[in-house]
Tab-separated table of C-alpha atoms in Angstrom:
chain	number	residue	atom	x	y	z
A	1	MET	CA	-31.973	0.909	6.122
A	2	ILE	CA	-31.190	-2.132	3.388
A	3	VAL	CA	-27.856	0.161	2.387
A	4	PHE	CA	-26.452	0.320	5.505
A	5	GLU	CA	-27.496	-3.532	6.215
A	6	THR	CA	-26.071	-4.418	2.946
A	7	ILE	CA	-22.273	-2.936	3.891
A	8	LEU	CA	-22.368	-4.676	7.160
A	9	VAL	CA	-23.152	-7.854	4.957
A	10	LEU	CA	-20.356	-7.152	2.266
A	11	LEU	CA	-17.760	-5.916	5.277
A	12	LEU	CA	-18.474	-9.297	7.188
A	13	GLY	CA	-17.837	-11.240	4.402
A	14	ALA	CA	-14.647	-8.863	3.477
A	15	VAL	CA	-13.679	-10.192	6.685
A	16	LEU	CA	-14.314	-13.789	6.036
A	17	LEU	CA	-12.635	-13.584	2.827
A	18	SER	CA	-9.561	-12.084	3.746
A	19	MET	CA	-9.201	-14.866	6.571
A	20	LEU	CA	-9.833	-17.386	4.244
A	21	ALA	CA	-7.097	-16.027	1.981
A	22	ARG	CA	-4.989	-15.546	4.708
A	23	ARG	CA	-5.405	-19.246	5.410
A	24	ILE	CA	-5.450	-20.364	1.563
A	25	GLY	CA	-1.821	-18.442	1.242
A	26	VAL	CA	-3.403	-15.787	-1.162
A	27	PRO	CA	-3.298	-11.970	-1.423
A	28	TYR	CA	-6.435	-11.034	-0.055
A	29	PRO	CA	-7.284	-8.361	-2.677
A	30	THR	CA	-7.630	-11.535	-5.720
A	31	LEU	CA	-11.038	-12.315	-3.456
A	32	LEU	CA	-11.967	-9.356	-2.764
A	33	ALA	CA	-12.107	-8.836	-6.558
A	34	LEU	CA	-13.259	-12.190	-7.180
A	35	GLY	CA	-16.410	-11.410	-4.034
A	36	GLY	CA	-16.590	-7.893	-6.807
A	37	GLY	CA	-16.923	-10.228	-9.477
A	38	ALA	CA	-19.562	-11.779	-7.929
A	39	LEU	CA	-21.504	-9.202	-6.749
A	40	ALA	CA	-22.410	-8.313	-10.518
A	41	LEU	CA	-24.321	-10.606	-10.787
A	42	VAL	CA	-26.230	-10.852	-7.907
A	43	PRO	CA	-29.945	-9.958	-9.166
A	44	GLY	CA	-31.290	-6.745	-7.136
A	45	ALA	CA	-28.417	-5.909	-5.352
A	46	PRO	CA	-28.772	-1.978	-4.374
A	47	ARG	CA	-26.476	0.039	-5.978
A	48	LEU	CA	-24.284	2.419	-3.957
A	49	GLU	CA	-23.315	5.880	-5.860
A	50	LEU	CA	-21.032	8.162	-4.440
A	51	PRO	CA	-20.101	11.769	-6.082
A	52	SER	CA	-17.424	11.468	-8.653
A	53	ASP	CA	-15.391	14.054	-7.546
A	54	LEU	CA	-15.281	12.609	-3.883
A	55	ILE	CA	-14.318	9.376	-5.158
A	56	LEU	CA	-10.380	10.023	-5.571
A	57	ALA	CA	-10.270	12.060	-2.208
A	58	LEU	CA	-11.876	9.476	-0.300
A	59	PHE	CA	-10.316	5.989	-1.482
A	60	VAL	CA	-6.669	7.886	-3.793
A	61	ALA	CA	-5.841	10.395	-0.498
A	62	PRO	CA	-5.680	7.625	2.131
A	63	ILE	CA	-4.319	4.946	0.562
A	64	LEU	CA	-1.459	7.400	-1.270
A	65	LEU	CA	-0.283	8.510	2.504
A	66	ASP	CA	-0.229	5.096	3.707
A	67	ALA	CA	1.880	4.186	0.421
A	68	ALA	CA	4.148	7.429	1.245
A	69	HIS	CA	4.977	5.919	5.157
A	70	ASP	CA	5.431	2.411	4.212
A	71	THR	CA	8.146	3.513	1.359
A	72	SER	CA	12.091	3.995	1.738
A	73	LEU	CA	13.186	7.031	0.561
A	74	ARG	CA	16.574	6.085	0.674
A	75	ASP	CA	15.812	2.703	-1.160
A	76	MET	CA	13.882	5.161	-3.332
A	77	MET	CA	16.532	7.624	-3.640
A	78	ARG	CA	19.444	4.574	-4.215
A	79	LEU	CA	17.172	2.577	-6.672
A	80	TRP	CA	16.336	5.952	-9.052
A	81	LEU	CA	17.647	3.847	-12.449
A	82	PRO	CA	14.457	1.471	-12.355
A	83	VAL	CA	11.500	3.206	-10.473
A	84	SER	CA	12.163	5.913	-12.237
A	85	SER	CA	11.884	3.648	-15.748
A	86	LEU	CA	8.750	2.229	-14.064
A	87	VAL	CA	6.672	5.739	-13.200
A	88	ILE	CA	8.044	7.383	-16.392
A	89	VAL	CA	8.447	5.403	-19.058
A	90	ALA	CA	6.146	2.013	-18.224
A	91	VAL	CA	3.485	4.433	-17.862
A	92	GLY	CA	4.205	6.525	-20.308
A	93	LEU	CA	4.058	2.783	-22.849
A	94	THR	CA	1.045	1.594	-21.018
A	95	THR	CA	-0.640	4.677	-21.305
A	96	THR	CA	-0.094	4.618	-25.151
A	97	ALA	CA	-0.777	1.223	-25.958
A	98	VAL	CA	-4.562	0.986	-24.066
A	99	ALA	CA	-5.438	3.718	-25.587
A	100	ILE	CA	-4.412	2.862	-29.000
A	101	THR	CA	-5.783	-0.496	-28.421
A	102	VAL	CA	-9.228	0.821	-27.596
A	103	ARG	CA	-9.246	3.567	-29.749
A	104	TRP	CA	-8.889	0.486	-32.795
A	105	LEU	CA	-11.325	-1.058	-31.459
A	106	PHE	CA	-14.082	1.507	-30.741
A	107	PRO	CA	-12.707	4.455	-33.230
A	108	ASP	CA	-15.573	6.894	-32.399
A	109	MET	CA	-14.554	6.779	-28.926
A	110	PRO	CA	-12.353	9.943	-28.332
A	111	TRP	CA	-8.418	10.334	-27.580
A	112	GLY	CA	-9.429	11.720	-24.202
A	113	ALA	CA	-11.034	9.302	-22.790
A	114	ALA	CA	-8.956	6.593	-24.461
A	115	ILE	CA	-6.008	7.964	-22.898
A	116	ALA	CA	-7.946	8.025	-19.541
A	117	LEU	CA	-8.623	4.425	-19.714
A	118	GLY	CA	-4.702	3.476	-20.773
A	119	ALA	CA	-3.638	6.242	-17.476
A	120	LEU	CA	-5.956	4.472	-14.968
A	121	LEU	CA	-4.928	1.119	-16.141
A	122	ALA	CA	-1.555	1.926	-15.896
A	123	PRO	CA	-0.716	2.538	-12.061
A	124	PRO	CA	-0.139	-0.982	-9.941
A	125	ASP	CA	-1.109	-1.700	-6.870
A	126	ALA	CA	1.994	-3.064	-4.019
A	127	VAL	CA	-0.377	-4.160	-1.786
A	128	ALA	CA	-0.985	-7.726	-3.162
A	129	ALA	CA	2.617	-8.262	-4.738
A	130	LEU	CA	4.168	-7.476	-1.519
A	131	ALA	CA	1.472	-9.679	0.355
A	132	VAL	CA	3.005	-12.292	-1.852
A	133	MET	CA	6.402	-11.826	-1.250
A	134	ARG	CA	6.291	-11.875	2.404
A	135	GLN	CA	5.434	-15.203	2.468
A	136	VAL	CA	8.393	-16.225	0.306
A	137	THR	CA	11.427	-13.436	2.009
A	138	PRO	CA	11.932	-12.084	-1.226
A	139	PRO	CA	15.488	-10.078	-2.127
A	140	HIS	CA	15.273	-6.614	-0.776
A	141	ARG	CA	15.475	-4.485	-3.842
A	142	ILE	CA	12.563	-6.303	-5.571
A	143	ARG	CA	10.777	-5.189	-2.496
A	144	ALA	CA	11.897	-1.531	-2.493
A	145	VAL	CA	11.632	-1.349	-6.448
A	146	LEU	CA	8.000	-2.696	-6.346
A	147	GLU	CA	6.956	0.328	-2.983
A	148	ALA	CA	8.464	3.171	-4.426
A	149	GLU	CA	7.029	2.532	-7.688
A	150	SER	CA	3.394	2.001	-6.414
A	151	LEU	CA	3.716	4.783	-4.522
A	152	LEU	CA	4.828	7.185	-8.027
A	153	ASN	CA	3.675	5.688	-10.595
A	154	ASP	CA	-0.160	6.365	-8.620
A	155	ALA	CA	0.893	10.192	-8.837
A	156	SER	CA	1.927	9.692	-12.147
A	157	SER	CA	-0.343	7.929	-13.535
A	158	LEU	CA	-3.378	10.252	-11.474
A	159	LEU	CA	-1.644	13.590	-13.235
A	160	ILE	CA	-2.413	11.673	-16.597
A	161	TYR	CA	-5.676	10.648	-15.754
A	162	LYS	CA	-7.054	14.059	-14.502
A	163	LEU	CA	-5.237	16.054	-17.380
A	164	ALA	CA	-6.839	13.293	-20.196
A	165	VAL	CA	-10.280	14.140	-17.830
A	166	VAL	CA	-9.651	17.594	-17.963
A	167	ALA	CA	-9.790	17.602	-22.552
A	168	VAL	CA	-12.856	15.179	-22.799
A	169	VAL	CA	-14.768	17.474	-20.519
A	170	THR	CA	-13.754	20.781	-21.549
A	171	GLY	CA	-13.514	19.715	-25.405
A	172	SER	CA	-10.013	21.264	-26.064
A	173	TYR	CA	-6.700	21.384	-24.164
A	174	ASN	CA	-3.259	22.765	-25.373
A	175	VAL	CA	-0.006	20.214	-24.317
A	176	ALA	CA	2.373	22.385	-25.222
A	177	GLY	CA	0.699	25.745	-23.410
A	178	ALA	CA	-0.546	23.887	-20.399
A	179	LEU	CA	3.524	22.493	-19.889
A	180	PRO	CA	4.525	25.440	-17.935
A	181	LEU	CA	1.231	25.900	-15.752
A	182	PHE	CA	1.947	21.642	-15.186
A	183	LEU	CA	5.335	22.299	-14.287
A	184	LEU	CA	4.362	25.353	-11.884
A	185	VAL	CA	1.484	23.518	-10.457
A	186	SER	CA	4.212	20.472	-9.454
A	187	VAL	CA	6.705	22.732	-7.851
A	188	GLY	CA	3.795	24.555	-6.086
A	189	SER	CA	2.093	21.445	-4.868
A	190	VAL	CA	5.138	20.138	-3.483
A	191	ILE	CA	6.179	23.358	-1.308
A	192	ALA	CA	2.597	22.837	0.085
A	193	GLY	CA	2.420	19.341	0.904
A	194	PHE	CA	6.087	19.692	2.391
A	195	CYS	CA	4.476	22.875	4.963
A	196	LEU	CA	2.104	21.024	5.383
A	197	ALA	CA	3.529	18.268	7.014
A	198	LYS	CA	5.548	20.468	9.030
A	199	LEU	CA	2.057	22.065	10.373
A	200	ILE	CA	0.480	18.156	11.156
A	201	LEU	CA	3.562	17.515	12.519
A	202	HIS	CA	3.497	20.122	14.840
A	203	VAL	CA	-0.019	20.146	15.665
A	204	THR	CA	0.244	16.360	17.222
A	205	ALA	CA	3.134	16.475	19.148
A	206	GLU	CA	1.125	18.617	21.361
A	207	ILE	CA	-1.409	16.160	20.933
A	208	ASP	CA	-1.170	12.921	23.824
A	209	ASP	CA	-4.646	11.266	22.786
A	210	ALA	CA	-4.652	8.596	20.563
A	211	ALA	CA	-8.161	9.101	19.314
A	212	THR	CA	-7.596	13.026	18.797
A	213	VAL	CA	-4.596	12.094	17.070
A	214	THR	CA	-6.119	9.147	14.219
A	215	VAL	CA	-8.872	12.112	14.132
A	216	VAL	CA	-6.432	14.701	13.668
A	217	GLN	CA	-4.790	12.816	10.781
A	218	PHE	CA	-7.519	11.541	8.749
A	219	VAL	CA	-8.618	15.324	9.024
A	220	ALA	CA	-5.252	16.091	8.233
A	221	THR	CA	-5.182	13.809	5.206
A	222	PHE	CA	-8.752	14.690	3.402
A	223	GLY	CA	-8.246	18.800	3.820
A	224	VAL	CA	-4.427	18.591	2.181
A	225	TRP	CA	-6.417	17.235	-0.520
A	226	LEU	CA	-9.131	19.040	-0.775
A	227	LEU	CA	-6.856	21.834	-0.511
A	228	ALA	CA	-4.525	21.498	-3.115
A	229	GLU	CA	-7.868	21.273	-5.466
A	230	HIS	CA	-9.314	23.977	-4.268
A	231	LEU	CA	-5.912	25.873	-4.833
A	232	ALA	CA	-5.716	24.207	-8.399
A	233	LEU	CA	-2.588	22.631	-6.908
A	234	SER	CA	-2.395	18.932	-7.391
A	235	GLY	CA	-3.731	16.891	-4.798
A	236	VAL	CA	-2.011	13.656	-5.730
A	237	VAL	CA	2.055	15.569	-5.815
A	238	THR	CA	0.996	17.314	-2.289
A	239	ILE	CA	-0.279	14.071	-0.538
A	240	VAL	CA	2.849	11.907	-1.612
A	241	VAL	CA	4.519	14.734	-0.437
A	242	PHE	CA	3.113	15.788	2.715
A	243	GLY	CA	3.390	12.152	3.129
A	244	LEU	CA	6.709	11.277	2.206
A	245	THR	CA	7.562	14.387	4.837
A	246	THR	CA	4.941	13.363	7.548
A	247	ALA	CA	7.048	9.532	7.048
A	248	ARG	CA	10.522	11.375	8.305
A	249	ARG	CA	8.833	12.104	12.186
A	250	THR	CA	11.688	11.223	14.753
A	251	SER	CA	10.472	8.975	17.448
A	252	LEU	CA	10.668	11.373	19.887
A	253	SER	CA	7.521	13.334	18.628
A	254	GLU	CA	4.470	10.870	18.948
A	255	PRO	CA	4.743	9.037	22.330
A	256	ALA	CA	4.478	4.907	21.660
A	257	ARG	CA	1.101	4.286	22.284
A	258	ILE	CA	-0.083	6.888	20.334
A	259	ARG	CA	2.054	5.399	17.484
A	260	VAL	CA	0.527	1.529	18.003
A	261	ILE	CA	-3.363	2.761	17.588
A	262	SER	CA	-2.356	5.054	14.937
A	263	PHE	CA	-0.763	2.293	12.793
A	264	ALA	CA	-3.433	-0.168	13.352
A	265	THR	CA	-6.061	2.408	12.536
A	266	TRP	CA	-4.712	3.350	9.141
A	267	GLU	CA	-4.229	-0.352	8.239
A	268	THR	CA	-7.822	-1.345	8.940
A	269	ILE	CA	-8.938	1.602	7.212
A	270	THR	CA	-6.753	0.669	4.187
A	271	PHE	CA	-8.829	-2.555	4.431
A	272	VAL	CA	-12.248	-1.429	4.381
A	273	LEU	CA	-11.392	1.158	1.959
A	274	ASN	CA	-10.366	-1.824	0.062
A	275	VAL	CA	-13.486	-3.914	0.515
A	276	LEU	CA	-16.005	-0.747	-0.746
A	277	ALA	CA	-13.622	-0.032	-3.844
A	278	PHE	CA	-14.549	-3.726	-4.910
A	279	THR	CA	-17.772	-3.684	-3.769
A	280	LEU	CA	-19.030	-0.312	-5.616
A	281	ILE	CA	-17.566	-1.404	-8.698
A	282	GLY	CA	-19.477	-4.852	-8.489
A	283	LEU	CA	-21.938	-3.268	-7.764
A	284	GLN	CA	-21.810	-0.481	-10.507
A	285	LEU	CA	-20.996	-2.907	-13.104
A	286	ARG	CA	-24.371	-5.108	-12.721
A	287	PRO	CA	-26.775	-2.716	-14.378
A	288	ILE	CA	-24.358	-1.973	-16.818
A	289	LEU	CA	-24.051	-5.842	-18.084
A	290	GLU	CA	-27.846	-5.800	-17.701
A	291	THR	CA	-28.781	-3.311	-20.963
A	292	LEU	CA	-26.378	-4.790	-22.755
A	293	GLU	CA	-27.153	-7.498	-25.319
A	294	ARG	CA	-26.133	-10.817	-24.432
A	295	SER	CA	-23.506	-10.604	-28.148
A	296	ARG	CA	-22.847	-6.912	-27.073
A	297	GLN	CA	-21.810	-8.362	-23.225
A	298	ILE	CA	-19.721	-11.097	-24.704
A	299	GLU	CA	-17.782	-8.365	-27.686
A	300	TRP	CA	-16.676	-6.209	-24.606
A	301	LEU	CA	-15.923	-8.721	-21.887
A	302	LEU	CA	-13.444	-9.637	-25.194
A	303	TYR	CA	-12.080	-6.425	-25.739
A	304	SER	CA	-11.745	-5.736	-21.896
A	305	ALA	CA	-9.533	-9.025	-22.182
A	306	VAL	CA	-7.508	-8.023	-25.129
A	307	VAL	CA	-6.620	-5.174	-22.692
A	308	VAL	CA	-5.427	-7.091	-20.038
A	309	VAL	CA	-2.979	-8.797	-22.289
A	310	VAL	CA	-1.872	-5.693	-23.141
A	311	VAL	CA	-1.028	-4.156	-20.099
A	312	VAL	CA	0.554	-7.330	-18.575
A	313	VAL	CA	2.729	-7.464	-21.805
A	314	VAL	CA	3.510	-4.071	-22.144
A	315	ARG	CA	5.244	-3.527	-19.127
A	316	LEU	CA	6.743	-7.277	-18.525
A	317	ALA	CA	8.461	-6.388	-22.090
A	318	TRP	CA	9.469	-3.465	-21.027
A	319	VAL	CA	10.603	-4.729	-17.439
A	320	LEU	CA	12.490	-7.327	-19.177
A	321	LEU	CA	14.088	-5.616	-22.173
A	322	HIS	CA	15.443	-2.411	-19.200
A	323	GLY	CA	16.722	-5.522	-17.336
A	324	LEU	CA	18.738	-6.533	-20.250
A	325	ALA	CA	20.275	-3.329	-21.409
A	326	SER	CA	21.347	-2.128	-17.791
A	327	ARG	CA	22.919	-5.866	-17.846
A	328	LEU	CA	24.491	-5.541	-21.045
A	329	GLY	CA	25.820	-1.347	-20.206
A	330	THR	CA	27.194	-3.535	-16.775
A	331	ALA	CA	29.123	-5.583	-19.435
A	332	ILE	CA	30.061	-3.046	-21.952
A	333	THR	CA	31.244	-0.213	-19.631
A	334	GLY	CA	32.794	-3.008	-17.376
A	335	ARG	CA	31.280	-1.981	-14.247
A	336	ARG	CA	31.089	-4.634	-11.604
A	337	ALA	CA	28.030	-4.977	-9.748
A	338	GLY	CA	27.942	-6.955	-7.611
A	339	ARG	CA	28.234	-11.339	-8.899
A	340	GLU	CA	24.895	-11.828	-7.448
A	341	THR	CA	23.212	-8.830	-8.436
A	342	ASN	CA	24.398	-8.741	-11.975
A	343	ALA	CA	23.769	-12.985	-12.706
A	344	HIS	CA	19.711	-12.346	-11.367
A	345	SER	CA	19.150	-9.079	-12.927
A	346	LEU	CA	17.103	-10.676	-15.597
A	347	LYS	CA	15.036	-12.706	-12.943
A	348	GLY	CA	14.556	-9.793	-10.720
A	349	ALA	CA	13.373	-8.404	-13.612
A	350	LEU	CA	10.942	-10.864	-14.541
A	351	VAL	CA	9.650	-11.062	-10.976
A	352	VAL	CA	9.223	-7.197	-11.280
A	353	GLY	CA	7.367	-7.108	-14.348
A	354	TRP	CA	5.183	-10.057	-13.389
A	355	ALA	CA	3.761	-8.509	-10.006
A	356	GLY	CA	2.121	-5.151	-11.645
A	357	MET	CA	-1.286	-5.924	-10.320
A	358	ARG	CA	-4.167	-3.637	-10.269
A	359	GLY	CA	-6.159	-2.623	-7.555
A	360	ILE	CA	-7.799	0.026	-5.643
A	361	VAL	CA	-6.318	3.094	-7.024
A	362	THR	CA	-7.271	2.228	-10.887
A	363	LEU	CA	-10.624	1.353	-9.246
A	364	ALA	CA	-11.133	4.309	-7.527
A	365	ALA	CA	-10.354	6.567	-10.906
A	366	ALA	CA	-12.843	4.693	-12.892
A	367	LEU	CA	-15.421	5.293	-10.348
A	368	ALA	CA	-14.174	8.937	-10.256
A	369	LEU	CA	-15.077	9.418	-14.178
A	370	PRO	CA	-18.651	11.523	-14.482
A	371	GLU	CA	-21.101	10.985	-15.647
A	372	GLY	CA	-22.050	10.990	-19.429
A	373	PHE	CA	-17.991	10.443	-19.842
A	374	PRO	CA	-17.832	9.054	-23.050
A	375	TYR	CA	-17.519	4.967	-23.422
A	376	ARG	CA	-17.497	5.332	-19.119
A	377	ASP	CA	-19.169	1.698	-18.785
A	378	PHE	CA	-16.681	0.208	-21.047
A	379	ILE	CA	-13.906	1.670	-19.081
A	380	LEU	CA	-15.645	0.835	-16.133
A	381	LEU	CA	-15.709	-3.087	-17.751
A	382	SER	CA	-12.144	-3.002	-18.046
A	383	ALA	CA	-10.342	-1.265	-15.359
A	384	PHE	CA	-12.599	-4.332	-13.341
A	385	THR	CA	-11.432	-6.836	-15.909
A	386	VAL	CA	-7.795	-5.551	-15.621
A	387	VAL	CA	-7.893	-5.371	-11.614
A	388	LEU	CA	-10.060	-8.775	-11.134
A	389	GLY	CA	-7.898	-10.874	-14.274
A	390	THR	CA	-4.109	-9.661	-12.795
A	391	LEU	CA	-4.959	-9.962	-9.349
A	392	VAL	CA	-6.070	-13.900	-9.881
A	393	VAL	CA	-3.427	-14.606	-12.909
A	394	GLN	CA	-0.694	-12.794	-11.590
A	395	GLY	CA	-1.189	-12.909	-7.337
A	396	LEU	CA	-1.898	-16.562	-7.409
A	397	THR	CA	1.125	-17.710	-10.267
A	398	LEU	CA	3.769	-15.210	-8.541
A	399	ARG	CA	4.517	-17.311	-5.100
A	400	PRO	CA	5.127	-20.225	-7.866
A	401	LEU	CA	7.677	-18.016	-9.843
A	402	LEU	CA	9.320	-16.672	-6.949
A	403	ARG	CA	10.202	-20.419	-5.751
A	404	LEU	CA	11.484	-21.456	-9.251
A	405	LEU	CA	13.332	-19.246	-10.016
A	406	LYS	CA	15.045	-19.704	-6.851
A	407	LEU	CA	16.492	-15.847	-5.941
A	408	PRO	CA	19.381	-15.149	-4.146
A	409	ALA	CA	19.011	-13.462	-0.956
A	410	ASP	CA	19.299	-10.038	-0.296
A	411	ASP	CA	18.229	-8.783	2.789
A	412	PRO	CA	20.242	-5.892	4.433
A	413	ILE	CA	17.566	-4.961	6.383
A	414	ALA	CA	19.383	-7.826	9.246
A	415	ASN	CA	22.737	-6.110	8.866
A	416	GLU	CA	21.247	-2.804	9.861
A	417	LEU	CA	18.895	-3.997	12.717
A	418	ALA	CA	21.233	-6.010	14.692
A	419	VAL	CA	23.783	-1.897	14.114
A	420	ALA	CA	19.986	-0.151	15.222
A	421	ARG	CA	19.336	-2.664	17.897
A	422	GLY	CA	23.461	-2.593	19.422
A	423	THR	CA	23.468	0.959	18.990
A	424	VAL	CA	20.203	1.404	21.058
A	425	LEU	CA	21.237	-0.709	24.157
A	426	GLU	CA	24.523	0.222	24.163
A	427	THR	CA	23.032	3.560	24.501
A	428	ALA	CA	20.637	2.875	27.041
A	429	MET	CA	23.630	0.803	29.062
A	430	ARG	CA	25.213	4.085	29.126
A	431	ILE	CA	22.679	6.460	30.993
A	432	LEU	CA	22.271	3.581	33.249
A	433	ASP	CA	26.296	3.797	33.967
A	434	GLU	CA	25.852	6.928	35.199
A	435	SER	CA	23.375	5.311	37.896
A	436	GLN	CA	23.698	3.710	41.054
A	437	ASP	CA	20.925	2.222	42.374
A	438	PRO	CA	20.634	-1.274	42.150
A	439	ALA	CA	17.925	-1.791	39.987
A	440	ALA	CA	19.993	0.009	37.606
A	441	GLU	CA	22.175	-2.852	37.620
A	442	ARG	CA	19.798	-5.874	36.907
A	443	LEU	CA	18.296	-3.721	33.866
A	444	LYS	CA	21.700	-3.567	32.214
A	445	HIS	CA	22.555	-7.239	33.273
A	446	GLU	CA	19.078	-7.655	30.914
A	447	TYR	CA	20.682	-5.335	28.225
A	448	ARG	CA	23.922	-7.380	28.148
A	449	ALA	CA	21.776	-10.100	27.074
A	450	ALA	CA	19.668	-8.917	25.077
A	451	LEU	CA	22.953	-7.143	23.401
A	452	ALA	CA	24.884	-10.683	23.294
A	453	TYR	CA	22.093	-11.966	21.054
A	454	THR	CA	22.184	-8.871	18.925
A	455	CYS	CA	25.682	-8.940	18.459
A	456	ASP	CA	25.399	-12.860	17.009
A	457	GLY	CA	22.470	-11.856	14.511
A	458	ASP	CA	19.490	-12.792	16.897
A	459	ASP	CA	16.580	-11.000	17.658
A	460	PRO	CA	16.982	-10.040	21.101
A	461	GLY	CA	12.943	-10.236	21.184
A	462	ASN	CA	14.339	-14.270	21.963
A	463	SER	CA	16.801	-13.560	25.704
A	464	PRO	CA	15.589	-15.526	28.176
A	465	TYR	CA	13.849	-12.439	29.751
A	466	ASN	CA	11.857	-12.028	26.905
A	467	ARG	CA	10.949	-15.407	26.610
A	468	LEU	CA	10.932	-15.680	30.914
A	469	ARG	CA	7.854	-12.655	30.311
A	470	ARG	CA	6.626	-14.461	27.506
A	471	ASP	CA	6.141	-17.392	28.998
A	472	VAL	CA	4.374	-16.151	32.095
A	473	MET	CA	1.953	-14.290	30.681
A	474	PRO	CA	-0.785	-16.241	30.336
A	475	SER	CA	-1.090	-17.633	34.045
A	476	ALA	CA	-0.792	-13.721	34.901
A	477	ARG	CA	-3.625	-12.976	32.976
A	478	GLN	CA	-5.625	-15.972	33.718
A	479	ALA	CA	-5.162	-14.893	37.742
A	480	LEU	CA	-6.268	-11.177	36.797
A	481	SER	CA	-8.981	-12.446	35.086
A	482	ALA	CA	-10.053	-14.413	38.367
A	483	LEU	CA	-10.335	-11.719	40.439
A	484	ARG	CA	-12.713	-9.979	38.444
A	485	ALA	CA	-14.282	-12.900	38.124
A	486	THR	CA	-14.682	-13.318	42.083
A	487	GLY	CA	-15.544	-9.387	42.302
A	488	ARG	CA	-12.392	-8.530	43.816
A	489	ILE	CA	-11.619	-5.761	41.286
A	490	GLY	CA	-13.750	-4.061	38.970
A	491	ASP	CA	-13.644	-3.566	35.874
A	492	GLU	CA	-11.659	0.115	35.304
A	493	ALA	CA	-9.050	-1.332	37.449
A	494	TYR	CA	-9.240	-5.131	35.165
A	495	ARG	CA	-8.576	-2.710	32.104
A	496	GLN	CA	-5.450	-0.728	33.675
A	497	VAL	CA	-3.570	-3.887	34.364
A	498	GLU	CA	-4.591	-5.568	30.960
A	499	GLU	CA	-3.451	-2.746	29.159
A	500	GLU	CA	0.142	-2.564	31.806
A	501	LEU	CA	0.709	-6.396	30.600
A	502	ASP	CA	-0.244	-5.475	26.949
A	503	TRP	CA	2.695	-3.143	26.980
A	504	GLY	CA	4.833	-5.839	29.044
A	505	GLU	CA	3.867	-8.670	26.136
A	506	LEU	CA	4.293	-6.395	23.231
A	507	SER	CA	7.711	-5.225	24.225
A	508	ALA	CA	9.045	-8.832	24.842
A	509	GLN	CA	7.655	-10.102	21.884
A	510	SER	CA	10.027	-10.844	18.328
A	511	SER	CA	9.548	-8.041	15.969
A	512	ASP	CA	7.292	-8.549	13.704
A	513	ARG	CA	7.368	-5.293	11.461
A	514	ARG	CA	6.073	-5.551	8.343
A	515	ASN	CA	8.762	-5.296	5.168
């Protein structure tokens, strides 16, 4: 009961921190990291334990799936060069630099443990960076690079991490001999992820209940990961391909009501998982610090600070070097990449390099290390220090940096929205042309007004019809509440009409989508 009460208190505290983060304009993971650090200093706090083999499935699988749904496959392919440089080179350099650094600090640390630490520190978390960027509207290209990088970096770094852990646990690992098996496993994981996604999409298309579909989605997420592990495939690669495939489903394959509820549920679960990850590592750090002597605590904290510097500097140096090389290559070949993109490429590289904040994947990978793993306590401390340091230092300075650099506007989504909205409205009016019903003519008149707003580059949600709908909604809701208060209608009728008003209000609101 104490553990249950503790979780409730922690969730309430996390909600308050999230509200505070929105009010002061900082990413909520930053305050969660500070809260997790405060938990490590609370005497007598219970230690929550989870099996190490459960942690990756519990935290990483849904986080990767959510990231896959937010990632644009088109933008990923268009920006394959900068994304690949981050996914392959930046991960490799960060892993190598951290491994060499900690081996220098702890000469008796096995190379496998050092590489595992470097790999789990390599992937940045785009949640915090994008939370900051939405407040200042950065160029679309930067957002797309960070989203794609976050997804693929998780996959590449966790593959290295798992290989290093296996090497430590088994005592030996033949890289050359394992390479063919690694390639076979990767191909098999891609095929499995694609096939399982098609199967789940077919199943959910037959279900017309929002709660049931949401449960099936979560069961499928964890089931795909566990099935891949049982088949000796890569759970990471399988779930990434699974997520990218399911994200390409058509709008007709799922009712709007189910989609709205499902997205809201996933957003809530992602928040709860972040809370649990920071809580778990905060509660596990307290006994680690208690068992260390004072001098040893200071030494380990200083070593962890060194690792933070290495992680930040390596990423920043590589991104700036890649940006400079790209600019020089453009100048040498004479290829015209566009005046604004070329002129501000180094500024954009600086933003991408400074946006490398670490988050839940790093924490989950550190927590998933088995008991008895060499230097597990230091790895946990370093992982949390890197997450806390990057979220606080970079998370709180990214917005001022963006404003200082004054990057040029780059929002192709606005043009694409106009194209999409115009096509949808014109299609709807062609269908209405076939009807002789007077109601069809009234609806066409409304659609023409919306199309006029779209052609002018405005949001059709601001059309007079939708403004009037929004204006009458409060009075309509008050009248509905008065009917229930006086007993003229019961709760069942109230809830049904309330839902109808909700859908009408949603249709009248300006689109407020996550970019």
